[in-house]
Coordinates of C-alpha atoms in Angstrom, one line a residue:
M147 CA 177.5 -70.8 65.6
S148 CA 180.1 -68.5 67.1
R149 CA 180.3 -64.8 66.5
R150 CA 183.5 -62.8 65.9
S151 CA 184.1 -59.1 66.3
S152 CA 183.7 -57.0 63.2
S153 CA 187.3 -55.6 63.3
D154 CA 188.8 -53.9 60.3
S155 CA 189.4 -56.6 57.7
S156 CA 192.7 -55.1 56.8
S157 CA 194.3 -56.1 60.1
L158 CA 196.4 -59.2 59.9
E159 CA 196.2 -62.2 62.2
A160 CA 198.2 -65.4 62.2
P161 CA 196.7 -67.8 59.5
P162 CA 194.8 -70.8 60.9
A163 CA 196.3 -74.2 60.9
T164 CA 195.5 -76.3 57.9
P165 CA 192.3 -78.3 58.7
T166 CA 192.7 -82.0 59.3
P167 CA 190.7 -84.1 56.8
L168 CA 187.7 -85.7 58.4
C169 CA 186.2 -89.2 57.8
I170 CA 183.4 -88.9 55.2
I171 CA 181.3 -91.3 57.3
C172 CA 181.7 -90.3 61.0
D173 CA 183.5 -87.0 60.9
Q174 CA 186.4 -88.4 62.9
A175 CA 190.0 -87.5 62.0
A176 CA 191.0 -89.3 58.8
V177 CA 194.1 -91.4 58.6
G178 CA 194.1 -92.3 54.9
V179 CA 192.2 -92.6 51.7
A180 CA 189.9 -95.7 51.2
P181 CA 190.7 -97.9 48.1
F182 CA 187.1 -98.4 47.1
S183 CA 185.5 -94.9 47.7
R184 CA 188.8 -92.9 47.3
C185 CA 187.6 -90.7 50.2
H186 CA 189.2 -89.8 53.5
M187 CA 188.3 -92.2 56.4
C188 CA 189.2 -92.8 60.0
S189 CA 191.1 -95.9 61.1
Q190 CA 187.9 -97.9 61.9
H191 CA 186.1 -97.4 58.6
L192 CA 189.4 -97.6 56.6
S193 CA 190.1 -101.0 58.0
V194 CA 186.7 -102.2 56.9
D195 CA 187.3 -100.9 53.4
V196 CA 190.7 -102.6 53.2
A197 CA 189.3 -105.9 54.6
N198 CA 186.7 -105.9 51.7
L199 CA 189.5 -105.4 49.2
F200 CA 191.5 -108.4 50.5
K201 CA 188.3 -110.4 50.6
L202 CA 187.7 -109.7 46.9
K203 CA 191.3 -110.6 46.2
E204 CA 190.9 -114.0 47.9
E205 CA 187.7 -114.7 45.9
V206 CA 189.5 -114.0 42.6
E207 CA 192.4 -116.2 43.6
E208 CA 190.0 -119.1 44.5
L209 CA 188.4 -118.8 41.1
L210 CA 191.7 -118.8 39.3
L211 CA 192.8 -121.9 41.4
A212 CA 189.6 -123.8 40.5
Y213 CA 190.1 -123.0 36.8
S214 CA 193.7 -124.1 36.8
Q215 CA 192.8 -127.4 38.6
E216 CA 190.0 -128.1 36.2
S217 CA 192.3 -127.6 33.2
Q218 CA 195.0 -129.9 34.7
D219 CA 192.5 -132.7 35.5
S220 CA 191.2 -132.5 31.9
Q221 CA 194.7 -132.8 30.5
E222 CA 195.6 -135.9 32.7
S223 CA 192.4 -137.6 31.6
Q224 CA 193.2 -137.1 27.9
D225 CA 196.8 -138.5 28.4
S226 CA 195.4 -141.7 30.0
Q227 CA 193.2 -142.5 26.9
G228 CA 195.9 -142.8 24.3
A229 CA 194.8 -142.3 20.7
A230 CA 191.3 -141.2 21.9
G231 CA 193.0 -138.6 24.0
A232 CA 195.1 -137.3 21.0
A233 CA 191.9 -136.9 18.9
S234 CA 190.3 -135.0 21.8
R235 CA 193.3 -132.7 22.1
A236 CA 193.1 -132.0 18.3
A237 CA 189.4 -131.1 18.5
L238 CA 190.1 -128.9 21.5
L239 CA 192.8 -127.1 19.6
R240 CA 190.5 -126.4 16.6
H241 CA 187.9 -125.0 19.0
R242 CA 190.5 -122.7 20.6
Q243 CA 191.5 -121.5 17.1
D244 CA 187.9 -120.8 16.2
A245 CA 187.5 -119.0 19.5
E246 CA 190.5 -116.8 18.8
S247 CA 189.2 -115.9 15.4
L248 CA 185.8 -115.0 17.0
R249 CA 187.6 -112.9 19.6
R250 CA 189.5 -110.9 17.0
L251 CA 186.3 -110.4 15.0
A252 CA 184.5 -109.2 18.1
L253 CA 187.3 -106.7 18.8
D254 CA 187.1 -105.4 15.3
I255 CA 183.3 -104.9 15.5
Q256 CA 183.7 -103.3 19.0
Q257 CA 186.2 -100.8 17.6
Q258 CA 183.9 -100.0 14.6
L259 CA 181.0 -99.5 17.0
Q260 CA 183.0 -97.1 19.2
E261 CA 184.0 -95.1 16.2
V262 CA 180.4 -94.8 14.9
N263 CA 179.1 -93.9 18.4
H264 CA 181.8 -91.3 18.7
K265 CA 180.8 -89.6 15.4
F266 CA 177.1 -89.6 16.4
D267 CA 178.1 -88.2 19.8
L268 CA 179.9 -85.3 18.1
V269 CA 176.9 -84.6 15.9
Q270 CA 174.6 -84.6 19.0
Q271 CA 176.9 -82.4 21.0
N272 CA 176.9 -79.8 18.2
I273 CA 173.1 -79.9 17.8
D274 CA 172.6 -79.5 21.6
S275 CA 175.1 -76.6 21.6
F276 CA 173.4 -74.9 18.7
R277 CA 170.0 -75.4 20.2
S278 CA 171.1 -74.0 23.6
K279 CA 172.6 -70.9 22.0
V280 CA 169.6 -70.1 19.8
T281 CA 166.9 -70.8 22.5
G282 CA 169.0 -69.1 25.2
Q283 CA 169.3 -65.9 23.1
L284 CA 165.6 -65.9 22.2
S285 CA 164.6 -66.7 25.8
G286 CA 166.7 -63.8 27.1
V287 CA 165.2 -61.4 24.6
L288 CA 161.7 -62.6 25.4
E289 CA 162.2 -62.1 29.2
A290 CA 163.8 -58.6 28.6
V291 CA 160.8 -57.6 26.5
R292 CA 158.4 -58.9 29.2
V293 CA 160.3 -56.9 31.9
C294 CA 160.0 -53.8 29.8
E295 CA 156.3 -54.4 29.3
R296 CA 155.8 -54.7 33.1
D297 CA 157.9 -51.5 33.5
L298 CA 155.7 -49.6 31.1
E299 CA 152.6 -50.9 32.9
D300 CA 154.1 -49.5 36.1
V301 CA 154.8 -46.1 34.5
S302 CA 151.2 -46.0 33.2
S303 CA 149.9 -46.8 36.7
Y304 CA 152.2 -44.2 38.2
K305 CA 150.8 -41.5 35.8
Q306 CA 147.2 -42.4 36.7
E307 CA 147.9 -42.4 40.5
V308 CA 149.8 -39.0 40.2
A309 CA 146.8 -37.5 38.3
T310 CA 144.4 -38.8 41.0
A311 CA 146.6 -37.4 43.8
E312 CA 146.9 -34.0 42.1
A313 CA 143.1 -33.9 41.5
A314 CA 142.5 -34.7 45.2
G315 CA 145.1 -32.2 46.3
D316 CA 146.9 -34.9 48.3
M317 CA 150.4 -33.6 48.4
A318 CA 151.7 -36.3 50.8
E319 CA 150.6 -39.1 48.4
L320 CA 152.0 -37.1 45.5
L321 CA 155.4 -36.9 47.3
R322 CA 155.4 -40.6 48.0
L323 CA 154.6 -41.5 44.4
V324 CA 157.3 -39.1 43.0
Q325 CA 160.0 -40.4 45.4
S326 CA 159.1 -44.0 44.7
M327 CA 159.4 -43.5 40.9
H328 CA 162.6 -41.5 41.4
E329 CA 164.2 -44.5 43.1
S330 CA 162.9 -46.9 40.4
L331 CA 164.2 -44.8 37.4
G332 CA 167.7 -46.5 37.6
D333 CA 166.1 -50.0 37.3
L334 CA 163.8 -48.8 34.5
E335 CA 166.7 -47.4 32.5
A336 CA 168.8 -50.5 33.0
D337 CA 165.9 -52.7 31.9
F338 CA 165.4 -50.7 28.7
E339 CA 169.2 -50.6 28.0
R340 CA 169.4 -54.3 28.4
S341 CA 166.5 -54.9 26.1
E342 CA 167.9 -52.7 23.5
R343 CA 171.3 -54.5 23.7
L344 CA 169.7 -57.9 23.5
L345 CA 167.5 -56.9 20.5
R346 CA 170.5 -55.4 18.8
E347 CA 172.5 -58.6 19.4
Q348 CA 169.6 -60.7 18.2
S349 CA 169.4 -58.7 15.0
D350 CA 173.1 -59.0 14.4
N351 CA 172.9 -62.8 14.9
E352 CA 169.8 -63.4 12.7
E353 CA 171.8 -64.0 9.5
L354 CA 174.1 -66.5 11.3
Q355 CA 171.1 -68.3 12.9
L356 CA 169.4 -68.6 9.5
R357 CA 172.5 -70.1 8.0
L358 CA 172.9 -72.5 10.9
L359 CA 169.2 -73.5 10.7
G360 CA 169.7 -74.2 7.0
Q361 CA 172.6 -76.5 7.9
L362 CA 170.3 -78.2 10.5
E363 CA 167.6 -78.7 7.9
R364 CA 170.1 -80.3 5.6
L365 CA 171.2 -82.6 8.4
V366 CA 167.6 -83.7 9.0
G367 CA 167.3 -84.4 5.3
I368 CA 170.5 -86.5 5.4
C369 CA 169.2 -88.5 8.3
A370 CA 165.9 -89.1 6.3
G371 CA 167.9 -90.2 3.2
R372 CA 167.0 -87.1 1.1
S373 CA 170.4 -85.5 0.8
E374 CA 173.7 -86.3 -1.0
E375 CA 176.6 -87.8 1.0
V376 CA 178.9 -85.1 -0.3
D377 CA 176.9 -82.4 1.6
W378 CA 177.1 -84.4 4.8
S379 CA 180.9 -84.8 4.4
R380 CA 181.4 -81.1 3.8
D381 CA 179.2 -80.1 6.9
V382 CA 180.9 -82.6 9.1
A383 CA 184.4 -81.3 8.0
V384 CA 183.4 -77.7 8.8
T385 CA 182.0 -78.7 12.2
A386 CA 185.1 -80.7 13.1
T387 CA 187.3 -77.8 12.1
S388 CA 185.4 -75.3 14.3
I389 CA 185.3 -77.7 17.2
A390 CA 189.1 -78.2 17.0
A391 CA 189.8 -74.4 16.8
E392 CA 187.5 -73.7 19.8
R393 CA 189.1 -76.5 21.9
E394 CA 192.5 -75.1 21.0
R395 CA 191.5 -71.7 22.4
M396 CA 190.1 -73.4 25.6
L397 CA 193.4 -75.0 26.2
E398 CA 195.3 -71.7 26.4
P399 CA 196.8 -71.5 29.9
M400 CA 195.9 -69.1 32.7
V401 CA 198.5 -66.9 34.4
F402 CA 198.9 -66.2 38.1
S403 CA 198.0 -62.5 38.7
H404 CA 198.2 -61.8 42.4
E405 CA 196.8 -62.9 45.8
V406 CA 195.1 -60.9 48.6
K407 CA 195.7 -61.8 52.2
L408 CA 192.7 -61.7 54.6
D409 CA 192.4 -61.7 58.3
D410 CA 190.1 -64.7 58.3
R411 CA 189.0 -67.5 56.0
V412 CA 186.2 -66.8 53.5
E413 CA 184.0 -69.4 52.0
Y414 CA 181.6 -68.2 49.2
L415 CA 182.2 -65.5 46.6
A416 CA 180.1 -63.3 44.3
V417 CA 181.0 -60.5 41.9
C418 CA 179.1 -57.2 41.4
S419 CA 180.0 -55.3 38.2
D420 CA 177.8 -52.2 38.8
T421 CA 178.3 -50.4 42.2
S422 CA 177.0 -47.0 41.1
G423 CA 174.7 -45.4 43.7
F424 CA 176.6 -46.9 46.7
V425 CA 179.6 -45.6 48.6
C426 CA 181.5 -46.5 51.8
D427 CA 181.3 -44.2 54.8
R428 CA 184.2 -43.2 57.1
S429 CA 184.1 -46.5 59.0
G430 CA 184.3 -48.6 55.8
R431 CA 180.7 -49.6 55.7
V432 CA 178.8 -49.7 52.4
V433 CA 175.8 -47.3 52.4
P434 CA 173.6 -45.7 49.7
A435 CA 175.2 -42.7 48.1
D436 CA 172.3 -40.4 49.1
S437 CA 172.7 -41.2 52.8
E438 CA 176.3 -40.2 53.4
G439 CA 177.8 -36.7 53.2
D440 CA 181.4 -35.6 52.9
G441 CA 184.1 -38.1 53.5
S442 CA 182.4 -41.0 51.6
E443 CA 184.3 -42.9 48.9
A444 CA 183.0 -44.6 45.8
L445 CA 182.8 -48.4 45.9
P446 CA 185.4 -50.3 43.8
Q447 CA 183.9 -51.4 40.4
P448 CA 183.8 -54.3 40.0
C449 CA 183.9 -55.5 43.5
I450 CA 184.0 -59.0 45.2
L451 CA 181.7 -60.0 48.0
A452 CA 182.7 -62.8 50.3
S453 CA 181.1 -64.6 53.3
F454 CA 183.3 -65.6 56.2
Y455 CA 183.7 -69.2 57.2
H456 CA 183.2 -68.2 60.9
S457 CA 180.0 -66.2 61.1
R458 CA 180.4 -62.4 61.5
D459 CA 177.8 -59.6 61.3
H460 CA 178.8 -58.6 57.8
L461 CA 180.1 -59.6 54.4
L462 CA 183.5 -58.6 53.1
V463 CA 183.5 -56.3 50.1
L464 CA 186.8 -55.7 48.4
S465 CA 188.4 -54.4 45.2
V466 CA 190.0 -56.7 42.7
D467 CA 193.5 -55.5 43.7
G468 CA 192.7 -56.0 47.4
T469 CA 193.5 -52.4 48.4
Q470 CA 190.0 -51.6 49.5
K471 CA 188.4 -53.9 52.1
L472 CA 184.9 -52.8 53.2
R473 CA 181.9 -54.2 55.1
C474 CA 178.3 -55.0 54.0
H475 CA 176.1 -55.3 57.1
C476 CA 173.1 -57.3 55.8
D477 CA 169.7 -57.5 57.3
I478 CA 169.8 -61.3 57.9
D479 CA 169.9 -63.6 60.9
W480 CA 173.7 -64.0 61.4
M481 CA 173.2 -66.9 63.7
K482 CA 172.3 -69.0 60.7
D483 CA 175.2 -70.0 58.5
I484 CA 175.4 -68.9 54.8
R485 CA 175.1 -71.5 52.1
G486 CA 176.0 -69.5 49.1
L487 CA 176.1 -66.0 47.4
Y488 CA 174.7 -64.8 44.1
C489 CA 174.7 -61.2 42.7
D490 CA 172.7 -59.9 39.8
R491 CA 173.2 -56.2 38.9
Q492 CA 172.8 -54.5 42.3
L493 CA 170.8 -57.2 44.1
L494 CA 172.6 -59.6 46.4
F495 CA 171.0 -63.1 47.0
I496 CA 172.2 -64.7 50.3
A497 CA 171.3 -68.4 50.7
Q498 CA 170.7 -69.6 54.2
R499 CA 169.3 -72.9 55.5
D500 CA 165.6 -72.1 55.2
A501 CA 165.4 -69.0 52.9
V502 CA 167.0 -66.7 50.4
A503 CA 167.5 -63.2 51.7
V504 CA 167.6 -60.5 48.9
T505 CA 169.3 -57.2 49.8
D506 CA 170.9 -54.3 48.0
L507 CA 174.6 -53.7 48.1
S508 CA 174.4 -51.9 51.4
G509 CA 172.7 -54.9 53.0
R510 CA 169.2 -53.3 53.2
A511 CA 166.6 -56.1 53.0
V512 CA 164.5 -56.2 49.8
R513 CA 162.8 -59.6 50.0
R514 CA 162.9 -62.9 51.7
V515 CA 162.0 -66.0 49.7
R516 CA 161.2 -69.3 51.4
P517 CA 160.9 -72.4 49.2
H518 CA 158.0 -74.1 51.1
I519 CA 158.0 -77.2 48.9
E520 CA 157.1 -80.8 49.9
G521 CA 160.3 -82.9 50.0
F522 CA 162.6 -79.9 49.7
A523 CA 164.9 -79.9 52.7
D524 CA 167.6 -77.4 53.7
I525 CA 169.0 -75.1 51.0
R526 CA 172.6 -76.1 50.1
G527 CA 173.6 -73.9 47.1
I528 CA 172.4 -71.0 45.0
G529 CA 172.9 -69.6 41.4
G530 CA 170.8 -67.9 38.7
N531 CA 170.4 -66.5 35.2
A532 CA 168.7 -63.4 33.8
A533 CA 165.2 -64.5 34.8
S534 CA 165.4 -66.9 37.7
V535 CA 167.2 -67.8 40.9
F536 CA 168.0 -71.5 41.6
V537 CA 168.5 -73.2 45.0
S538 CA 169.5 -76.8 45.5
S539 CA 168.7 -79.4 48.2
G540 CA 169.2 -83.1 48.1
N541 CA 168.4 -84.2 44.5
K542 CA 166.1 -81.2 43.8
I543 CA 166.6 -77.7 42.3
A544 CA 163.9 -75.1 42.9
A545 CA 163.6 -72.0 40.8
F546 CA 161.9 -68.7 41.7
S547 CA 161.2 -65.7 39.4
K548 CA 163.1 -62.5 39.9
A549 CA 160.1 -60.6 38.6
T550 CA 157.4 -62.1 40.9
W551 CA 159.5 -63.7 43.7
E552 CA 157.3 -66.8 43.3
I553 CA 158.5 -70.4 43.0
E554 CA 158.2 -71.4 39.3
T555 CA 159.3 -75.0 39.2
V556 CA 161.1 -77.8 41.0
I557 CA 163.6 -80.0 39.1
T558 CA 164.0 -83.5 40.5
L559 CA 167.0 -85.7 39.5
S560 CA 165.0 -88.9 39.8
Q561 CA 168.0 -90.9 38.3
L562 CA 170.0 -89.8 41.4
P563 CA 167.7 -90.2 44.4
D564 CA 170.6 -90.1 46.9
A565 CA 172.3 -87.0 45.3
Y566 CA 173.8 -84.3 47.5
L567 CA 173.5 -81.2 45.3
R568 CA 175.4 -78.1 46.5
N569 CA 176.7 -75.0 44.6
L570 CA 175.6 -74.3 41.1
T571 CA 175.9 -71.9 38.1
T572 CA 174.2 -71.6 34.7
H573 CA 175.6 -71.8 31.2
D574 CA 173.9 -72.2 27.8
N575 CA 170.4 -72.7 29.2
C576 CA 171.7 -75.4 31.6
I577 CA 172.3 -75.6 35.3
L578 CA 175.7 -77.0 36.3
V579 CA 175.5 -78.2 39.9
T580 CA 178.1 -80.0 42.1
D581 CA 177.1 -83.4 43.7
R582 CA 179.4 -84.2 46.6
R583 CA 178.0 -87.7 47.0
H584 CA 178.7 -88.8 43.4
H585 CA 181.8 -86.6 43.1
Q586 CA 180.5 -85.1 39.8
V587 CA 179.0 -82.0 38.3
H588 CA 175.6 -82.6 36.7
R589 CA 174.4 -80.6 33.7
V590 CA 170.6 -80.1 33.7
R591 CA 168.6 -78.3 31.0
I592 CA 166.5 -75.5 32.3
D593 CA 163.8 -75.7 29.6
T594 CA 163.2 -79.5 29.6
Q595 CA 164.4 -80.1 33.2
Q596 CA 166.3 -83.1 32.1
L597 CA 169.7 -84.4 33.4
V598 CA 171.8 -84.5 30.2
A599 CA 175.3 -85.2 31.4
S600 CA 177.4 -85.9 34.5
L601 CA 180.9 -84.5 34.3
P602 CA 183.4 -86.0 34.2
S603 CA 182.9 -89.8 33.7
A604 CA 182.6 -92.0 36.7
R605 CA 186.1 -93.3 36.1
S606 CA 187.7 -90.0 36.7
D607 CA 185.4 -88.4 39.3
L608 CA 186.1 -85.3 41.3
C609 CA 187.2 -85.2 44.9
Q610 CA 184.6 -83.4 47.0
P611 CA 183.6 -80.8 44.3
W612 CA 182.8 -77.6 46.2
D613 CA 182.0 -74.7 43.8
V614 CA 181.6 -74.2 40.0
V615 CA 181.9 -71.2 37.7
V616 CA 182.0 -70.9 33.9
D617 CA 183.9 -68.3 31.9
R618 CA 182.7 -66.7 28.7
R619 CA 184.7 -69.2 26.6
G620 CA 182.9 -72.2 28.1
R621 CA 185.5 -73.4 30.5
L622 CA 184.1 -75.0 33.6
F623 CA 186.1 -74.5 36.8
V624 CA 185.5 -76.8 39.7
S625 CA 187.2 -76.4 43.2
E626 CA 188.1 -79.8 44.7
H627 CA 188.2 -79.1 48.4
Y628 CA 190.0 -82.2 49.6
A629 CA 192.3 -82.5 46.5
H630 CA 193.7 -79.0 47.1
S631 CA 193.1 -78.1 43.4
V632 CA 190.9 -76.4 40.9
R633 CA 190.1 -78.4 37.8
A634 CA 189.3 -76.7 34.4
L635 CA 187.0 -78.8 32.2
A636 CA 185.2 -78.2 28.9
A637 CA 181.6 -77.4 29.9
D638 CA 180.2 -79.3 27.0
D639 CA 181.8 -82.7 27.4
G640 CA 183.7 -82.6 30.7
S641 CA 187.1 -83.3 29.2
L642 CA 190.0 -82.1 31.3
L643 CA 191.8 -79.0 30.1
W644 CA 194.2 -78.3 32.9
T645 CA 194.6 -78.3 36.7
L646 CA 195.5 -75.5 39.2
G647 CA 197.3 -76.7 42.3
T648 CA 199.0 -80.0 43.1
P649 CA 196.3 -82.6 43.6
G650 CA 196.6 -84.2 47.0
K651 CA 199.1 -81.7 48.3
S652 CA 198.1 -78.7 50.4
G653 CA 200.3 -75.6 50.3
S654 CA 200.6 -71.9 49.5
G655 CA 202.6 -70.1 46.9
D656 CA 204.2 -71.7 43.8
G657 CA 200.8 -72.5 42.3
K658 CA 199.6 -74.5 45.3
L659 CA 196.3 -74.4 47.1
G660 CA 194.9 -75.5 50.5
Y661 CA 191.3 -76.7 50.6
P662 CA 189.9 -74.3 48.0
C663 CA 186.2 -73.5 48.2
G664 CA 184.4 -70.5 46.7
L665 CA 185.1 -69.5 43.0
A666 CA 184.2 -66.4 41.0
V667 CA 184.9 -65.0 37.5
V668 CA 185.6 -61.3 37.3
T669 CA 184.9 -59.6 33.9
G670 CA 185.1 -56.0 32.7
G671 CA 188.9 -55.7 32.4
P672 CA 191.3 -56.6 29.6
H673 CA 191.2 -60.2 30.8
E674 CA 188.8 -62.3 32.7
Q675 CA 190.1 -63.3 36.1
L676 CA 189.4 -66.4 38.1
V677 CA 189.2 -65.9 41.9
V678 CA 189.8 -68.8 44.3
A679 CA 189.0 -68.6 48.0
D680 CA 191.7 -70.5 49.7
C681 CA 191.4 -71.8 53.3
G682 CA 194.8 -70.2 54.1
S683 CA 192.8 -66.9 54.5
R684 CA 193.7 -65.6 51.0
L685 CA 192.1 -65.0 47.6
V686 CA 194.1 -66.2 44.6
F687 CA 193.6 -64.3 41.3
L688 CA 194.5 -65.8 37.9
S689 CA 194.1 -64.1 34.5
L690 CA 192.4 -66.1 31.9
S691 CA 193.7 -65.8 28.3
D692 CA 191.4 -64.1 25.7

């Protein structure tokens, strides 16, 4: 992989030409979209796909011709038999009338079946959503309590070691212990603040959860035949009203905010909301605050971190308005390409082919995690939640703990043995991961490790889904690389809300995109903002309605 000089990111260069679509099979230049696969193909493979289409057309025409000839022969035979032929035609007419009645009856039953299934699907969706919210909150509280428990154990150990060092008169060891604890105080305080917040939120939600659990118990009673039908009707009406109101809010449009021009194309994005303790030096490099004297400037907060498509020796760090463009020189092997970025508090997780590098905001190495798992190939994407980091490869997702750095589990989508999982995010105790082979986003439960949905349906699949993010309202954003658009879906059922860009048409300005890739959601201001990395060396910002 080529290297480029680490020149100041604020300098402008001529934007690169729009990339030519490549054949999905052989990586040659594509000349069109295949009718069966709806993917770009070169002339050789496109001609094969078109030939298969015409072959299927000929088979259908032969079947129709055979049916037509058979009906004609039968009619001529009946005409030649006089009165017997007339009786046969009358019997045939009665059979056709009966068949028409049966067809209408079948259509009515099918419609009723669809309505009943739709109602049960609505009930199941609400039960799953309620379960995810309650279990997700409790799991978050439990993990926060365990983190604080480990922190208290560390503090107790520290006190014992300090007492031992003082008793032995070992001032060097005492200094090391005090400095180590001083560096950890920020994390300890953050852990306790997060635990207090989660416990406070849990306490505030207990009354609502008890009420919802009561409704769930009534629902169980209804299914077992122990409740009155009027209670069921009332609960369903309340549920339908809340769903309709929430869906109406999700349909509120986004508004173009601004765009930031870059001197090179960026690929993956991450957002850091807490940059305290880090500054930029005179050269524009991010460093710890205690290592730089006069002339340093505070980092923007929040800030966006981006990896370049063409490998450099740093990540781009910039403010939301684009006025500050800084560099994060990470302790990684820059000859290996980056497969994804994920940021949690002040830790940056950088996915590469064979490992995940963990650094602080200045790029200083903290840990390197290698998923040595049988059947787990090269890493293709990364994401995480409060407790774990997830990486994808093939049809597998591996999870490792942020507390122990050990691999916890491996989720295998056995239903999709040929899946090509890439970028991922988490929402409501689920992993949402792109699959470029099946052109969908799969929703996988973290607790049961089950594939629960593939979004959207196969009849309206995505075109090369690249990245996924979810906002706090439950809107799922998917960048469609070769469709030059970003699609907004409802994260629960995959229904289309709206589309950014003109599908199939590359461009810039006037709401157009060109080969979008990385996505990020920025919070902390009056409005959430969706950030789109465009191949035209720019970041597009859109404000999401609240």
